[in-house]
Short mmCIF file of C-alpha atoms and ligand atoms in Angstrom, two decimals:
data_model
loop_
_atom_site.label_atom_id
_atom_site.label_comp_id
_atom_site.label_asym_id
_atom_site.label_seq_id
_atom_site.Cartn_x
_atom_site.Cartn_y
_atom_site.Cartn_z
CA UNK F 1 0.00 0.00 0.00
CA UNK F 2 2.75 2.21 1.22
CA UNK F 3 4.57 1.76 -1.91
CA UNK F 4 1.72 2.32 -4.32
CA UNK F 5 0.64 5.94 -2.12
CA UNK F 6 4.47 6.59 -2.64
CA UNK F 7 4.70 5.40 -6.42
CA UNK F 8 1.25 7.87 -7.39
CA UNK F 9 3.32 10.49 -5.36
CA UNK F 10 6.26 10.58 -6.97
CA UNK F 11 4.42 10.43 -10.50
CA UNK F 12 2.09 13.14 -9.13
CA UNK F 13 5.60 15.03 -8.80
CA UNK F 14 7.47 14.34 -12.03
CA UNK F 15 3.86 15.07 -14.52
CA UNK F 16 1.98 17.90 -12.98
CA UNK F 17 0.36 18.41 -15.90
CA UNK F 18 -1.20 15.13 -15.77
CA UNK F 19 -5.15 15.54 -16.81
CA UNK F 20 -6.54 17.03 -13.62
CA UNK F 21 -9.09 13.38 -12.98
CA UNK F 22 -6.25 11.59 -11.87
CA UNK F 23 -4.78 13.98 -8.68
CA UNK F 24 -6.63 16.82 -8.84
CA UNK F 25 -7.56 18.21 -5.51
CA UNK F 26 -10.83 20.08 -4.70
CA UNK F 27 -10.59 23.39 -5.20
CA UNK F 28 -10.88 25.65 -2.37
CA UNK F 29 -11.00 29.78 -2.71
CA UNK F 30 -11.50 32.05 0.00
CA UNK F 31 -13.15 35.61 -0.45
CA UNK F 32 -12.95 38.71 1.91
CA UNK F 33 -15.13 41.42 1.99
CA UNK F 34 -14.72 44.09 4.57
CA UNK F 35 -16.91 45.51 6.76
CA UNK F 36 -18.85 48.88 6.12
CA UNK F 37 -14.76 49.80 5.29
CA UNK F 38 -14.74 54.12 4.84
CA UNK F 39 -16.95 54.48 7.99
CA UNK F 40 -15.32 51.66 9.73
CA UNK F 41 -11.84 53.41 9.66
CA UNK F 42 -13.47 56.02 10.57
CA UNK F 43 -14.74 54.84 13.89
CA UNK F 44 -12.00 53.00 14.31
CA UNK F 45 -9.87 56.32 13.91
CA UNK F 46 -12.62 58.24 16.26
CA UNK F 47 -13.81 56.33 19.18
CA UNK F 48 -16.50 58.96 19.81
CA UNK F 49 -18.35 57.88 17.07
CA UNK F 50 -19.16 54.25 18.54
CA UNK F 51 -23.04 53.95 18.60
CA UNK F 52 -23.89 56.91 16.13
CA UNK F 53 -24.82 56.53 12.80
CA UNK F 54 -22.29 57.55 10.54
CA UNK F 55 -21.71 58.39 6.95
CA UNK F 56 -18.81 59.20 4.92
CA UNK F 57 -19.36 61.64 1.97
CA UNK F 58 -17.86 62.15 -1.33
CA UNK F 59 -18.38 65.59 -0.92
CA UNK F 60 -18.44 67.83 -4.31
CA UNK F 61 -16.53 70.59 -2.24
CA UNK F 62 -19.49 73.19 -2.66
CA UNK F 63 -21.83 73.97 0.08
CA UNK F 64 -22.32 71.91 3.15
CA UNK F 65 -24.02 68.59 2.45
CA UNK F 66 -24.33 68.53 -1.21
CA UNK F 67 -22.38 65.29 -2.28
CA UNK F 68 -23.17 61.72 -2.08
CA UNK F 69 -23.27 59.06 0.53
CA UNK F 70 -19.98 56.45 -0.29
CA UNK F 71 -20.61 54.08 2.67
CA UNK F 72 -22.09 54.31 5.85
CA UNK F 73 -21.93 51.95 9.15
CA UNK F 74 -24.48 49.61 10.15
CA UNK F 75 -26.49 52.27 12.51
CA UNK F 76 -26.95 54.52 9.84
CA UNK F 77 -28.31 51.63 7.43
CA UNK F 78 -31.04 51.22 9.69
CA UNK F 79 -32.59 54.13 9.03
CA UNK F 80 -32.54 53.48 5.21
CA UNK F 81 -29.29 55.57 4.31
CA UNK F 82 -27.51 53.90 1.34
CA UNK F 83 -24.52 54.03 -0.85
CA UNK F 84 -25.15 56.10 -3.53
CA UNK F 85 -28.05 58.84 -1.80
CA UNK F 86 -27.52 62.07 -2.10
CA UNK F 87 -26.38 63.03 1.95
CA UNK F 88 -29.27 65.58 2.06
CA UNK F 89 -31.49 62.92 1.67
CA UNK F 90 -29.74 60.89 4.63
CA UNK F 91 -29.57 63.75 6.86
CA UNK F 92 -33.28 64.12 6.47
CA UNK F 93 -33.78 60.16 6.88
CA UNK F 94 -31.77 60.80 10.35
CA UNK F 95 -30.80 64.09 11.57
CA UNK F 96 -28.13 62.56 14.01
CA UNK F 97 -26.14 61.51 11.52
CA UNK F 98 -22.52 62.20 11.78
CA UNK F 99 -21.27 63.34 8.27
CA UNK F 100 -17.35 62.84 7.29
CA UNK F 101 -15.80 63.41 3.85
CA UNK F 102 -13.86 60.98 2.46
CA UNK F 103 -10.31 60.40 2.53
CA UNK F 104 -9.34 58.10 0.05
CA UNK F 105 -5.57 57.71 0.24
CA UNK F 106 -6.05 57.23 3.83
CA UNK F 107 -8.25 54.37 3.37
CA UNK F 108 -6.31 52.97 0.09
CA UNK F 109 -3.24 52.64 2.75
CA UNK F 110 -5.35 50.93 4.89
CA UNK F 111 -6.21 48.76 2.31
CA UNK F 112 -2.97 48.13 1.24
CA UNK F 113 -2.23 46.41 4.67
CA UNK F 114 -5.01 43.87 4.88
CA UNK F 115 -3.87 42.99 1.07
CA UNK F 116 -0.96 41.89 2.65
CA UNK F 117 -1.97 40.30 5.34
CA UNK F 118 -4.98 38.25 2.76
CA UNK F 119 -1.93 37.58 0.70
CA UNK F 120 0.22 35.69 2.91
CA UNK F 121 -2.66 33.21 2.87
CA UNK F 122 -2.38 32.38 -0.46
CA UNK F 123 -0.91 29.43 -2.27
CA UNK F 124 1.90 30.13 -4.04
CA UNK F 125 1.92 28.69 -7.81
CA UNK F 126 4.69 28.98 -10.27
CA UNK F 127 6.60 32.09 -7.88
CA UNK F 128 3.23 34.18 -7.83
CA UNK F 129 0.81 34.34 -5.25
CA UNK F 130 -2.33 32.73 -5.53
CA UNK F 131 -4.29 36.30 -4.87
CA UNK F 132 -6.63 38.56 -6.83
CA UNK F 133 -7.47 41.73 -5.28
CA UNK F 134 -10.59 43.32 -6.78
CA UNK F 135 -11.72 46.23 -5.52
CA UNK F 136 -9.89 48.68 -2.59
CA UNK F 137 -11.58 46.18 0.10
CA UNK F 138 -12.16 42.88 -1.44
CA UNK F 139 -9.90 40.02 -2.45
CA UNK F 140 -9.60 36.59 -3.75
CA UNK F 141 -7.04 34.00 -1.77
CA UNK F 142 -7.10 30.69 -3.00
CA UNK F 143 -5.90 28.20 -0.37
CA UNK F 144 -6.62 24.57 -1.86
CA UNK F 145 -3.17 23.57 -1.78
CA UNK F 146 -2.70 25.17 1.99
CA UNK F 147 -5.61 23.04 3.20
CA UNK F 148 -5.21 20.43 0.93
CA UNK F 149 -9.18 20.84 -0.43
CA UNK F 150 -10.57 20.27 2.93
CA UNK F 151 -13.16 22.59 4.14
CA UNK F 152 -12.90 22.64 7.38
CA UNK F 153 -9.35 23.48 7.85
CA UNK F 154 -10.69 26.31 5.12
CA UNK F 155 -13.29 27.79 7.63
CA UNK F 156 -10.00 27.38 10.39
CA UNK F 157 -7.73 29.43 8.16
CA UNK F 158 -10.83 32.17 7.95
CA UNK F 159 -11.34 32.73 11.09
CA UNK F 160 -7.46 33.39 11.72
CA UNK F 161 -7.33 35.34 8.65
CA UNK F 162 -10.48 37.20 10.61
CA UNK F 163 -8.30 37.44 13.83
CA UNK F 164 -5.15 38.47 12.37
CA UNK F 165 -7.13 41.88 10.52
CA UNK F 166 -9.08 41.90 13.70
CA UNK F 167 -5.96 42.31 15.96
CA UNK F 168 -3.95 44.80 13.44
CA UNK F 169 -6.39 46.77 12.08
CA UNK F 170 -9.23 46.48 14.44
CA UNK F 171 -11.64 45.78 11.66
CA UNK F 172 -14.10 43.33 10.62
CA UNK F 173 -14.40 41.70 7.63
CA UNK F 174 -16.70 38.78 6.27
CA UNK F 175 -15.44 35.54 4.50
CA UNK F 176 -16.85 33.18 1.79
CA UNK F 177 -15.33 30.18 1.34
CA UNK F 178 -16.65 27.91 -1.87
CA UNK F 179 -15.19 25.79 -4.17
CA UNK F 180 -14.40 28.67 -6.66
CA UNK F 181 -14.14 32.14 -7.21
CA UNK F 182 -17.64 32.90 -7.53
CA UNK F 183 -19.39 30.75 -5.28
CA UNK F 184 -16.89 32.24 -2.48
CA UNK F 185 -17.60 36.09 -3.84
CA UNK F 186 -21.90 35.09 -3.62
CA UNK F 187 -21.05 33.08 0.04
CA UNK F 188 -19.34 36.31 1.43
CA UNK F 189 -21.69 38.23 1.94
CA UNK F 190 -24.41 35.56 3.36
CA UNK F 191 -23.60 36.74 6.90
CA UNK F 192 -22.78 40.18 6.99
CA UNK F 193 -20.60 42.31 9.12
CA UNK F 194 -18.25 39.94 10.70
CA UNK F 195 -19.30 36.69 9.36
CA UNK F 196 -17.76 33.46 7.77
CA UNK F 197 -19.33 30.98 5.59
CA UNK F 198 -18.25 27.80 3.76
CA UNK F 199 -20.46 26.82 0.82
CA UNK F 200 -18.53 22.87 0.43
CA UNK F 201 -19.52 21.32 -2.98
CA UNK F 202 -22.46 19.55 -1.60
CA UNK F 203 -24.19 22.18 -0.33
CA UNK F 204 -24.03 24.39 -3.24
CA UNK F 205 -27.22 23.20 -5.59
CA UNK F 206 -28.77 23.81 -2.19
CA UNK F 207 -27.33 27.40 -1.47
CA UNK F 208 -27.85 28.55 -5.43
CA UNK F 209 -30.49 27.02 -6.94
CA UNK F 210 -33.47 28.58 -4.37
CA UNK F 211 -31.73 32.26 -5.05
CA UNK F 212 -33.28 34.96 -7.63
CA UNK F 213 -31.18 34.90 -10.93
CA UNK F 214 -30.25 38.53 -10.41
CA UNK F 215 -28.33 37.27 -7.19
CA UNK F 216 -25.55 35.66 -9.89
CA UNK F 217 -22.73 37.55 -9.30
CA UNK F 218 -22.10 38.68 -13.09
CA UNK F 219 -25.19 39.35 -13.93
CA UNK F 220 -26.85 42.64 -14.07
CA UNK F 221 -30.27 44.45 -14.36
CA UNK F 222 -30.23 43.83 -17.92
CA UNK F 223 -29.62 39.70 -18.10
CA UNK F 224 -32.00 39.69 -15.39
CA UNK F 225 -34.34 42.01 -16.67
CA UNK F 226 -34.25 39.35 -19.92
CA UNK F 227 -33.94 36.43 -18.05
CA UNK F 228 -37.36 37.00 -16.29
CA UNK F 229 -39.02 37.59 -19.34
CA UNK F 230 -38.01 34.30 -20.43
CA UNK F 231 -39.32 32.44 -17.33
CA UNK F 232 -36.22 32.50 -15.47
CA UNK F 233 -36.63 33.45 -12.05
CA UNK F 234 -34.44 31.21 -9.69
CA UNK F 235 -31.05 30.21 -10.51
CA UNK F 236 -32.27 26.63 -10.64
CA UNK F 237 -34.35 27.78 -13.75
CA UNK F 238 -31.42 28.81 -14.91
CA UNK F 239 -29.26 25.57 -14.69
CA UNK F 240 -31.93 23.62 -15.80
CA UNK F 241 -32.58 25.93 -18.96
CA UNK F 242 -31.68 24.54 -22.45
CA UNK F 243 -28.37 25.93 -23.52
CA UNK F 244 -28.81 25.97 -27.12
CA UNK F 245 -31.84 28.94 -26.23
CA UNK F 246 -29.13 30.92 -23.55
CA UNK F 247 -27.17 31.18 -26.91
CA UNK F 248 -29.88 32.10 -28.97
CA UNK F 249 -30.99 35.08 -26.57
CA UNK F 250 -27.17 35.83 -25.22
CA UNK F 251 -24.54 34.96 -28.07
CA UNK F 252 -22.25 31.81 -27.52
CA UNK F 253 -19.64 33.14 -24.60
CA UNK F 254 -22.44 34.41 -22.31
CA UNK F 255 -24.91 31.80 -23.04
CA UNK F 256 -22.63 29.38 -21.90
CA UNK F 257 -21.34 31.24 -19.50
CA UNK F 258 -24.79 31.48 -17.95
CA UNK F 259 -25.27 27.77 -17.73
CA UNK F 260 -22.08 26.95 -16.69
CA UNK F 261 -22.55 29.67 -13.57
CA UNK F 262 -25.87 28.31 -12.59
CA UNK F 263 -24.27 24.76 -11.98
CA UNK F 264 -21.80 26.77 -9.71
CA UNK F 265 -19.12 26.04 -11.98
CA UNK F 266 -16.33 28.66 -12.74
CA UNK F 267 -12.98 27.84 -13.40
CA UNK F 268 -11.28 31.27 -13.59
CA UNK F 269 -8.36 31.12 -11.64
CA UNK F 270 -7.32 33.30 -8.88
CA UNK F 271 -4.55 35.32 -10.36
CA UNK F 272 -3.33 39.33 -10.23
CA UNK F 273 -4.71 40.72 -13.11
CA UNK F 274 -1.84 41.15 -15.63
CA UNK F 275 -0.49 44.87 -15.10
CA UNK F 276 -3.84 46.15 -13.07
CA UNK F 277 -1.48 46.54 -10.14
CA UNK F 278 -0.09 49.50 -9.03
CA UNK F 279 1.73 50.75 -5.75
CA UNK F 280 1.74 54.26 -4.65
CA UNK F 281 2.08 56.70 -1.83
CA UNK F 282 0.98 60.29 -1.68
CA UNK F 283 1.33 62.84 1.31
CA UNK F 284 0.80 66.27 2.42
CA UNK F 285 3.82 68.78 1.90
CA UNK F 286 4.48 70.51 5.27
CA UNK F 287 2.88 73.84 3.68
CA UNK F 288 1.91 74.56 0.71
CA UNK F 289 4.93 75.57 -1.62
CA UNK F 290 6.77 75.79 -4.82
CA UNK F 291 9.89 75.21 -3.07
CA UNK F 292 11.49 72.62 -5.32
CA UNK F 293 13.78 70.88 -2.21
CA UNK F 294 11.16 70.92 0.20
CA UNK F 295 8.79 68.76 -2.46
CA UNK F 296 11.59 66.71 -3.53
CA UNK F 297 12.50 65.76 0.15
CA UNK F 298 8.94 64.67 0.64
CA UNK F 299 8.68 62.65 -2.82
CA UNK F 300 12.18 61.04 -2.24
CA UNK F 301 10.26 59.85 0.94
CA UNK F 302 7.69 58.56 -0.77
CA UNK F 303 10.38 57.01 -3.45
CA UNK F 304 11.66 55.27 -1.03
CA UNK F 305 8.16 53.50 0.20
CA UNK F 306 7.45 52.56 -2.70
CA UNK F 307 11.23 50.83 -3.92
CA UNK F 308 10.82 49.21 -0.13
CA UNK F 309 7.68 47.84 -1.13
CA UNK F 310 8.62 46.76 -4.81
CA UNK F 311 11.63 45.12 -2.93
CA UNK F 312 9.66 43.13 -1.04
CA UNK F 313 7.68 41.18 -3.54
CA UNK F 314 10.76 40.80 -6.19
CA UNK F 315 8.53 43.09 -8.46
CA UNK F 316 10.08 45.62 -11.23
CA UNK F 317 8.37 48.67 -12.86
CA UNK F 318 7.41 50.01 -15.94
CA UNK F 319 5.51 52.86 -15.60
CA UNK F 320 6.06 55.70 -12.94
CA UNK F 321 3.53 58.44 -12.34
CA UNK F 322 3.71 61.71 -11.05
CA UNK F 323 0.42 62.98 -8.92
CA UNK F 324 0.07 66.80 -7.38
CA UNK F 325 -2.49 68.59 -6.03
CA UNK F 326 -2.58 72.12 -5.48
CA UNK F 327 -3.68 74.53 -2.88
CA UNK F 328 -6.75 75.44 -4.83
CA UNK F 329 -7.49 71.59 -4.27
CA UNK F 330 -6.94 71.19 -8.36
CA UNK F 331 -5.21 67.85 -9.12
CA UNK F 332 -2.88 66.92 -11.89
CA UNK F 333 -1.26 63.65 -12.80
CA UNK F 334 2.13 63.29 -15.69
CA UNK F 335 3.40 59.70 -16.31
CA UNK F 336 6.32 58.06 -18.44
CA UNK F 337 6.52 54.64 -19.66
CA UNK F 338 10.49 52.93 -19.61
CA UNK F 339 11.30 51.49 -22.27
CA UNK F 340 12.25 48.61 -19.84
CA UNK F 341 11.58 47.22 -16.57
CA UNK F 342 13.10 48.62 -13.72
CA UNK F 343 13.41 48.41 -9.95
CA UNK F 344 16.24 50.83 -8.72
CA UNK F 345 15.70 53.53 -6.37
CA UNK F 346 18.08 55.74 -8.76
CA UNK F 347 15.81 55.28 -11.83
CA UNK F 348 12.60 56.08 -9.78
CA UNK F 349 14.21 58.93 -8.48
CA UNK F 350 15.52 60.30 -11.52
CA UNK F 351 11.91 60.18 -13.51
CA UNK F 352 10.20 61.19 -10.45
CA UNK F 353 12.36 64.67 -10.11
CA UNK F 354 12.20 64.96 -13.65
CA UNK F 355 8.19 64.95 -13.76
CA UNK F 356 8.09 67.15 -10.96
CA UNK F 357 10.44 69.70 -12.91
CA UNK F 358 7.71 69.65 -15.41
CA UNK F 359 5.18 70.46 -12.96
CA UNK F 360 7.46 73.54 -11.22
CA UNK F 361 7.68 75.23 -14.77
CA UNK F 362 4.00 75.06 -15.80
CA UNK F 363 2.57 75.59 -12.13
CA UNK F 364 2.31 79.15 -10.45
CA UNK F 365 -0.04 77.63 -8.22
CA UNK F 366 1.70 76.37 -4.41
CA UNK F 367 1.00 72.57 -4.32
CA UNK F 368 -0.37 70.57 -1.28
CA UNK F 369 0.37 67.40 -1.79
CA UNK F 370 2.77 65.04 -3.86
CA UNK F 371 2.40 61.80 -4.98
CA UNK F 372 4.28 59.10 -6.58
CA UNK F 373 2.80 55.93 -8.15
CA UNK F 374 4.47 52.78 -10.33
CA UNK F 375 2.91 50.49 -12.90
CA UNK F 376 3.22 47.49 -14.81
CA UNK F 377 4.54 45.49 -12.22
CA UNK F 378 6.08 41.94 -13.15
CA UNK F 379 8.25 40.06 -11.52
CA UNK F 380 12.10 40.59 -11.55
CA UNK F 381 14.30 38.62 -13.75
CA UNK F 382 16.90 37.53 -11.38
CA UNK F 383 20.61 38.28 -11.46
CA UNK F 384 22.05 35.55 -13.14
CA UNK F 385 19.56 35.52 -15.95
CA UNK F 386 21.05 39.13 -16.47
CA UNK F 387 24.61 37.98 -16.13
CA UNK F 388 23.58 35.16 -18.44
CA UNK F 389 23.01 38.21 -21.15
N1 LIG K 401 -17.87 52.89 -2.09
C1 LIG K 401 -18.13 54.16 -2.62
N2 LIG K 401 -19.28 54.38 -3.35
C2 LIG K 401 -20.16 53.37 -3.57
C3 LIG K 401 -19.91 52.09 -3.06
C4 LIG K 401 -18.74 51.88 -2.31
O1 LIG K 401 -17.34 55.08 -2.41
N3 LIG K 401 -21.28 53.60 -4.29
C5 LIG K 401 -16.66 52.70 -1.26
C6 LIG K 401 -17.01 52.90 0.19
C7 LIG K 401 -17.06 51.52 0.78
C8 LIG K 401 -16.09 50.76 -0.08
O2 LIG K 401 -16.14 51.37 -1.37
O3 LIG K 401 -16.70 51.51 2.16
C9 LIG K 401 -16.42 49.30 -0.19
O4 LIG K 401 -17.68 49.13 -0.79
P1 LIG K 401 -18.68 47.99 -0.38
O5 LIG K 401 -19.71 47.90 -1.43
O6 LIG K 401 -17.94 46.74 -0.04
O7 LIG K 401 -19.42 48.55 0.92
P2 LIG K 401 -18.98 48.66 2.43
O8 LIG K 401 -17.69 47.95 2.68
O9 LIG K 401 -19.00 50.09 2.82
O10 LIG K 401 -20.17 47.95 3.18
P3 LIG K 401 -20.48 46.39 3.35
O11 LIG K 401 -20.34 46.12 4.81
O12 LIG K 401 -21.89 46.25 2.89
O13 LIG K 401 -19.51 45.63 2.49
CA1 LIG K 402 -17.33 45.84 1.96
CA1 LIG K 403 -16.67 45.45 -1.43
#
């Protein structure tokens, strides 16, 4: 017995790209959604806010109240205040409200953390992680190698992935766990804030089929508004709809698609999408000035941040941008593609200054804040491929 286990091992090991029904294991992807995230930093940042309802406004920068609501906390839900509302209309819905404006970079280097810490979760296949962030508080981990397809050290690894982001950030976050991406994205938010579900493969006709079509993550008011008017109201209509009429109705990639989603398969894998990455830093100048040292001191700062953090993934860089904002609040962004990858602090440096020369000779305007962003990240070719050259 002991040799056969060892004989399947050690052909599992020399043909990994044997067809996946002999040693494939069950797939298991995790998904993390954070908690009410802009107004949860903000509590988090304020503890006099605890218990109120609060709201954090894109403001548009002209009278009082007159931009729109971008999240809220849990409080504030309850009396109907949504994403999206103009905030008069959620100051009318509750006049406690506490109102905030929105401060993006802050919360993007908040974000930036937990990605980390949701990254060092992942598998690791062929030297990348096994990670896909997609949006400023959401990401992808895939962990079937890590818990070797079994669910229940899954739900373990969520709940310390819950602790760890718990303990450094003090926020909450919910967690799907399913046997793809998009069963894990649809399980996420099932229990909602701080909440954890695993949808294992044979619970997930039971989970899907009962739900609405329009609750298919991928589909939007439009499919759904079609969908109905074909008879389609539960996912399980769906699945159990010919596929040769999806086509008809939806063209080939979608009509398949559609099937294919309702039987909860997907087989996209959880990957970095190619070049979508970028990391960046931006700050506030001490006062506003044209003062070219005291704006190069604070972007060689930021230079630096960024080259740490390139350094510690092995990444490179391709494209460098330069962002400023001015004291009239105006904001204006230059970039410049290499024409090859890079990942010294000198190069950075250099293009940085240079952009920002641009900026001194055009600008009369005192600027407020610097930034400093790179692009199409890829991995590093290591040394002794370059020596091999
Ligand atoms: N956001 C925004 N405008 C929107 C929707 C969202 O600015 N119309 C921002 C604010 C949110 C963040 O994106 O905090 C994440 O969006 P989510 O949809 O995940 O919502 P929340 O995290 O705020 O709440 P939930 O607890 O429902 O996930
Ligand atoms: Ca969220
Ligand atoms: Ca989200």
């Amino acid at each position: 017995m002991l040799f056969v286990l060892s004989l399947f091992q050690s052909l599992k090991d020399n043909y990994t790209n044997l067809p996946g029904i002999f040693f494939s294991m069950q797939r298991v992807v995790l998904h993390v959604d954070m908690d009410y995230f802009f107004a949860a930093i903000e509590e988090r940042e304020n503890p006099e806010l605890q218990g109120k309802a609060v709201v954090v406004c894109m403001l548009s920068g002209r009278s009082g109240l007159s931009g729109a609501v971008s999240t809220c906390n849990y409080i504030a839900r309850e009396s109907g205040i949504k994403a999206g509302m103009p905030c008069s209309k959620a100051k009318k819905l509750n006049p406690e409200t506490v109102f905030l404006p929105a401060r993006k970079d802050f919360y993007t280097l908040v974000s930036d953390r937990i990605m980390e810490i949701l990254r060092s979760y992942a598998d690791v296949r062929d030297n990348e992680d096994a990670f896909e962030q997609i949006s400023i508080d959401e990401a992808f981990v895939e962990i079937t190698e890590k818990t070797g397809g079994d669910f229940n050290l899954a739900f373990n690894t969520g709940i310390r992935i819950k602790n760890e982001i718990k303990e450094k950030e003090q926020l909450t976050c919910s967690v799907g766990i399913g046997p793809n991406k998009l069963i894990a994205k649809m399980t996420s938010s099932v229990q909602k804030p701080d909440g954890i579900t695993v949808i294992s493969p044979d619970k997930l006709k039971s989970f899907l089929w009962p739900l609405k079509v329009s609750k298919l993550w991928g589909i939007g008011d439009v499919t759904a508004g079609k969908l109905q008017e074909m008879g389609i109201v539960t996912i399980k209509d769906l699945a159990e709809y010919n596929v040769i009429d999806l086509i008809s109705t939806f063209g080939k990639t979608r009509g398949i698609w559609l099937k294919q989603a309702a039987a909860g398969i997907d087989d996209s894998p959880v990957k970095e999408r190619e070049g979508s990455e970028q990391i960046g830093r931006i700050a506030t100048l001490p006062e506003d000035t044209l003062d070219i040292n005291l704006i190069s001191q604070l972007l060689d700062r930021l230079t630096e941040d960024v080259i740490s953090k390139l350094d510690s993934r092995g990444l490179s860089f391709r494209n460098v941008t330069v962002t400023v904002i001015n004291s009239k609040f105006k904001m204006y962004t230059k970039s410049r593609t290499l024409n090859h990858p890079a990942y010294s602090k000198e190069i950075l440096l250099e293009v940085t200054r240079e952009i920002l020369g641009e900026f001194l000779s055009e600008s009369r305007t005192e600027f407020r804040r610097v930034g400093v962003r790179v692009g199409e990240l890829q991995k590093r070719i290591c040394q002794k491929s370059l020596l091999d050259y």
